[in-house]
Amino acid sequence: LFGRYIFILNTNFRFRLKNEVLQELVYIDRLTKSKNRHAFEERLDEIFNDTHMKDAARLVYFDFDDLKTINDKYGHLEGDKLLINGYDMIKSTFGEHGICYRIGGDEFACIINNISDKDYQKTALDFEEVLSNYNKESVYNIEISYGFAIYDYKVDIKPSDLIKRADEEMYKAKKKNSS
């Protein structure tokens, strides 16, 4: 009887461990250890299905400028290191107010709820300072363009509408950074 009990405990433990590993593979980006696009899309769907959360949602979209140049000049391992460090900078500032994700390549996003415009502006300034400090200690300067959109019931019918608006704002910032 005791042997059977140990066998059942061991089987349950292995089953739970296997499920944890599968969860990590489905929701976690292997390089940055951030949540991935799949987790991002699920979370946005949850938010859009909850009126209270949806009304307080803000989406910030990020894109690394000139990552290709860094990959070409310093190698892809350095580019990977930059993505990891960049995500850490994003998470250390914007992650205090929400959840940050790597949604593909050099694109990241943070879903933020219940933050005032004043607190958002302070967070953006904090991010700029963290980025500037990183550049002071780095052999190359990096720019991370970002833009945000606040949920608007008139135009954001589905999550992709909010994403599109945040993406457009990010590209405006990218254009401004390149001029």
mmCIF file of C-alpha atoms in Angstrom:
data_model
loop_
_atom_site.group_PDB
_atom_site.id
_atom_site.type_symbol
_atom_site.label_atom_id
_atom_site.label_comp_id
_atom_site.label_asym_id
_atom_site.label_seq_id
_atom_site.Cartn_x
_atom_site.Cartn_y
_atom_site.Cartn_z
ATOM 1 C CA LEU A 1 0.000 0.000 0.000
ATOM 2 C CA PHE A 2 2.817 2.409 0.898
ATOM 3 C CA GLY A 3 4.602 1.547 -2.374
ATOM 4 C CA ARG A 4 1.440 2.263 -4.339
ATOM 5 C CA TYR A 5 1.088 5.625 -2.555
ATOM 6 C CA ILE A 6 4.683 6.568 -3.449
ATOM 7 C CA PHE A 7 4.068 5.505 -7.064
ATOM 8 C CA ILE A 8 0.966 7.737 -7.290
ATOM 9 C CA LEU A 9 2.815 10.700 -5.739
ATOM 10 C CA ASN A 10 5.704 10.239 -8.154
ATOM 11 C CA THR A 11 3.349 9.984 -11.134
ATOM 12 C CA ASN A 12 1.466 13.137 -10.054
ATOM 13 C CA PHE A 13 4.739 15.000 -9.559
ATOM 14 C CA ARG A 14 6.006 14.039 -13.021
ATOM 15 C CA PHE A 15 2.660 14.992 -14.572
ATOM 16 C CA ARG A 16 2.716 18.443 -12.909
ATOM 17 C CA LEU A 17 6.351 18.981 -13.900
ATOM 18 C CA LYS A 18 5.586 18.034 -17.501
ATOM 19 C CA ASN A 19 2.642 20.474 -17.541
ATOM 20 C CA GLU A 20 4.839 23.273 -16.157
ATOM 21 C CA VAL A 21 7.397 22.659 -18.901
ATOM 22 C CA LEU A 22 4.672 22.661 -21.555
ATOM 23 C CA GLN A 23 3.212 25.898 -20.136
ATOM 24 C CA GLU A 24 6.645 27.498 -20.350
ATOM 25 C CA LEU A 25 7.090 26.378 -23.946
ATOM 26 C CA VAL A 26 3.688 27.761 -24.915
ATOM 27 C CA TYR A 27 3.849 31.122 -23.103
ATOM 28 C CA ILE A 28 7.519 32.033 -22.561
ATOM 29 C CA ASP A 29 10.019 33.403 -25.065
ATOM 30 C CA ARG A 30 13.167 31.286 -24.804
ATOM 31 C CA LEU A 31 15.633 34.085 -25.487
ATOM 32 C CA THR A 32 14.396 36.888 -23.230
ATOM 33 C CA LYS A 33 12.397 34.762 -20.759
ATOM 34 C CA SER A 34 9.523 37.206 -21.292
ATOM 35 C CA LYS A 35 5.987 36.203 -21.994
ATOM 36 C CA ASN A 36 5.523 35.617 -25.729
ATOM 37 C CA ARG A 37 3.059 36.626 -28.436
ATOM 38 C CA HIS A 38 0.713 33.759 -27.601
ATOM 39 C CA ALA A 39 0.457 34.963 -23.981
ATOM 40 C CA PHE A 40 0.056 38.559 -25.235
ATOM 41 C CA GLU A 41 -2.849 37.707 -27.524
ATOM 42 C CA GLU A 42 -4.594 35.640 -24.852
ATOM 43 C CA ARG A 43 -4.262 38.469 -22.337
ATOM 44 C CA LEU A 44 -5.634 41.050 -24.771
ATOM 45 C CA ASP A 45 -8.589 38.767 -25.502
ATOM 46 C CA GLU A 46 -9.245 38.459 -21.748
ATOM 47 C CA ILE A 47 -9.099 42.239 -21.371
ATOM 48 C CA PHE A 48 -11.469 42.837 -24.288
ATOM 49 C CA ASN A 49 -13.931 40.415 -22.706
ATOM 50 C CA ASP A 50 -13.959 42.371 -19.418
ATOM 51 C CA THR A 51 -15.474 45.852 -19.722
ATOM 52 C CA HIS A 52 -13.819 47.206 -16.562
ATOM 53 C CA MET A 53 -10.330 46.035 -17.586
ATOM 54 C CA LYS A 54 -10.838 47.116 -21.190
ATOM 55 C CA ASP A 55 -11.795 50.666 -20.191
ATOM 56 C CA ALA A 56 -8.518 51.046 -18.237
ATOM 57 C CA ALA A 57 -6.208 49.445 -20.813
ATOM 58 C CA ARG A 58 -3.177 51.106 -22.333
ATOM 59 C CA LEU A 59 -0.932 49.338 -24.810
ATOM 60 C CA VAL A 60 2.702 50.309 -25.352
ATOM 61 C CA TYR A 61 4.469 48.947 -28.447
ATOM 62 C CA PHE A 62 8.282 48.869 -28.783
ATOM 63 C CA ASP A 63 10.635 48.293 -31.697
ATOM 64 C CA PHE A 64 14.446 48.249 -31.671
ATOM 65 C CA ASP A 65 15.880 50.619 -34.257
ATOM 66 C CA ASP A 66 18.784 49.323 -36.347
ATOM 67 C CA LEU A 67 19.051 45.866 -34.781
ATOM 68 C CA LYS A 68 20.088 44.567 -38.192
ATOM 69 C CA THR A 69 23.082 46.936 -38.191
ATOM 70 C CA ILE A 70 24.193 45.636 -34.797
ATOM 71 C CA ASN A 71 23.726 42.031 -35.930
ATOM 72 C CA ASP A 72 25.749 42.713 -39.091
ATOM 73 C CA LYS A 73 28.549 44.621 -37.367
ATOM 74 C CA TYR A 74 28.855 42.790 -34.015
ATOM 75 C CA GLY A 75 27.205 39.427 -34.728
ATOM 76 C CA HIS A 76 23.898 37.819 -33.865
ATOM 77 C CA LEU A 77 25.000 36.835 -30.372
ATOM 78 C CA GLU A 78 25.472 40.528 -29.611
ATOM 79 C CA GLY A 79 22.070 41.219 -31.173
ATOM 80 C CA ASP A 80 20.546 38.563 -28.908
ATOM 81 C CA LYS A 81 22.262 40.130 -25.903
ATOM 82 C CA LEU A 82 20.800 43.485 -26.925
ATOM 83 C CA LEU A 83 17.293 41.984 -27.116
ATOM 84 C CA ILE A 84 17.705 40.490 -23.641
ATOM 85 C CA ASN A 85 19.041 43.740 -22.172
ATOM 86 C CA GLY A 86 16.415 45.778 -24.005
ATOM 87 C CA TYR A 87 13.630 43.611 -22.643
ATOM 88 C CA ASP A 88 15.092 43.974 -19.149
ATOM 89 C CA MET A 89 15.020 47.783 -19.552
ATOM 90 C CA ILE A 90 11.428 47.702 -20.783
ATOM 91 C CA LYS A 91 10.341 45.400 -17.980
ATOM 92 C CA SER A 92 12.196 47.328 -15.265
ATOM 93 C CA THR A 93 10.283 50.510 -16.113
ATOM 94 C CA PHE A 94 6.972 49.678 -17.791
ATOM 95 C CA GLY A 95 6.664 46.277 -16.112
ATOM 96 C CA GLU A 96 5.958 47.999 -12.811
ATOM 97 C CA HIS A 97 2.572 48.968 -14.237
ATOM 98 C CA GLY A 98 1.648 45.935 -16.301
ATOM 99 C CA ILE A 99 2.874 42.875 -18.159
ATOM 100 C CA CYS A 100 5.525 42.998 -20.881
ATOM 101 C CA TYR A 101 5.859 40.598 -23.805
ATOM 102 C CA ARG A 102 8.165 39.810 -26.701
ATOM 103 C CA ILE A 103 5.758 39.620 -29.592
ATOM 104 C CA GLY A 104 8.264 38.819 -32.315
ATOM 105 C CA GLY A 105 11.785 39.571 -33.513
ATOM 106 C CA ASP A 106 12.686 42.937 -32.033
ATOM 107 C CA GLU A 107 9.124 43.940 -31.176
ATOM 108 C CA PHE A 108 7.852 44.073 -27.615
ATOM 109 C CA ALA A 109 4.645 45.249 -25.974
ATOM 110 C CA CYS A 110 3.388 46.060 -22.494
ATOM 111 C CA ILE A 111 -0.242 45.929 -21.474
ATOM 112 C CA ILE A 112 -0.821 48.446 -18.729
ATOM 113 C CA ASN A 113 -3.975 48.924 -16.692
ATOM 114 C CA ASN A 114 -5.022 51.803 -14.466
ATOM 115 C CA ILE A 115 -2.171 54.245 -14.947
ATOM 116 C CA SER A 116 -2.640 57.992 -15.093
ATOM 117 C CA ASP A 117 -1.192 60.054 -17.920
ATOM 118 C CA LYS A 118 1.171 61.678 -15.409
ATOM 119 C CA ASP A 119 2.464 58.296 -14.206
ATOM 120 C CA TYR A 120 2.792 57.076 -17.792
ATOM 121 C CA GLN A 121 4.845 60.150 -18.737
ATOM 122 C CA LYS A 122 7.096 59.611 -15.702
ATOM 123 C CA THR A 123 7.555 55.964 -16.662
ATOM 124 C CA ALA A 124 8.441 56.973 -20.235
ATOM 125 C CA LEU A 125 11.038 59.433 -18.899
ATOM 126 C CA ASP A 126 12.426 56.720 -16.604
ATOM 127 C CA PHE A 127 12.723 54.416 -19.606
ATOM 128 C CA GLU A 128 14.560 57.097 -21.618
ATOM 129 C CA GLU A 129 16.980 57.545 -18.702
ATOM 130 C CA VAL A 130 17.604 53.791 -18.391
ATOM 131 C CA LEU A 131 18.210 53.601 -22.141
ATOM 132 C CA SER A 132 20.566 56.596 -22.036
ATOM 133 C CA ASN A 133 22.560 55.040 -19.176
ATOM 134 C CA TYR A 134 22.822 51.793 -21.135
ATOM 135 C CA ASN A 135 24.150 53.687 -24.156
ATOM 136 C CA LYS A 136 26.806 55.426 -22.032
ATOM 137 C CA GLU A 137 28.261 52.034 -21.100
ATOM 138 C CA SER A 138 27.805 50.328 -24.474
ATOM 139 C CA VAL A 139 30.110 50.267 -27.520
ATOM 140 C CA TYR A 140 27.129 51.242 -29.683
ATOM 141 C CA ASN A 141 24.057 53.399 -29.182
ATOM 142 C CA ILE A 142 20.662 51.830 -29.417
ATOM 143 C CA GLU A 143 17.321 53.440 -29.920
ATOM 144 C CA ILE A 144 14.066 51.800 -28.981
ATOM 145 C CA SER A 145 11.056 53.468 -30.545
ATOM 146 C CA TYR A 146 7.763 53.126 -28.747
ATOM 147 C CA GLY A 147 4.239 54.347 -28.997
ATOM 148 C CA PHE A 148 1.097 53.828 -27.004
ATOM 149 C CA ALA A 149 -2.649 53.727 -27.386
ATOM 150 C CA ILE A 150 -5.306 54.016 -24.715
ATOM 151 C CA TYR A 151 -8.448 51.942 -25.211
ATOM 152 C CA ASP A 152 -11.144 53.963 -26.983
ATOM 153 C CA TYR A 153 -14.562 52.333 -27.160
ATOM 154 C CA LYS A 154 -15.372 54.285 -30.347
ATOM 155 C CA VAL A 155 -12.573 52.767 -32.437
ATOM 156 C CA ASP A 156 -11.256 49.692 -30.578
ATOM 157 C CA ILE A 157 -13.847 47.076 -31.451
ATOM 158 C CA LYS A 158 -11.362 44.203 -31.243
ATOM 159 C CA PRO A 159 -7.832 43.803 -29.831
ATOM 160 C CA SER A 160 -6.233 44.250 -33.261
ATOM 161 C CA ASP A 161 -7.675 47.787 -33.421
ATOM 162 C CA LEU A 162 -5.823 48.797 -30.257
ATOM 163 C CA ILE A 163 -2.670 47.042 -31.489
ATOM 164 C CA LYS A 164 -2.838 48.886 -34.810
ATOM 165 C CA ARG A 165 -3.120 52.271 -33.108
ATOM 166 C CA ALA A 166 -0.192 51.571 -30.747
ATOM 167 C CA ASP A 167 1.865 50.263 -33.672
ATOM 168 C CA GLU A 168 1.131 53.405 -35.701
ATOM 169 C CA GLU A 169 2.276 55.592 -32.793
ATOM 170 C CA MET A 170 5.454 53.523 -32.466
ATOM 171 C CA TYR A 171 6.196 54.022 -36.170
ATOM 172 C CA LYS A 172 5.677 57.781 -35.799
ATOM 173 C CA ALA A 173 8.292 57.748 -33.022
ATOM 174 C CA LYS A 174 10.600 55.588 -35.166
ATOM 175 C CA LYS A 175 10.320 58.081 -38.022
ATOM 176 C CA LYS A 176 11.024 60.953 -35.631
ATOM 177 C CA ASN A 177 14.084 59.118 -34.217
ATOM 178 C CA SER A 178 15.524 58.607 -37.696
ATOM 179 C CA SER A 179 15.231 62.259 -38.720
#
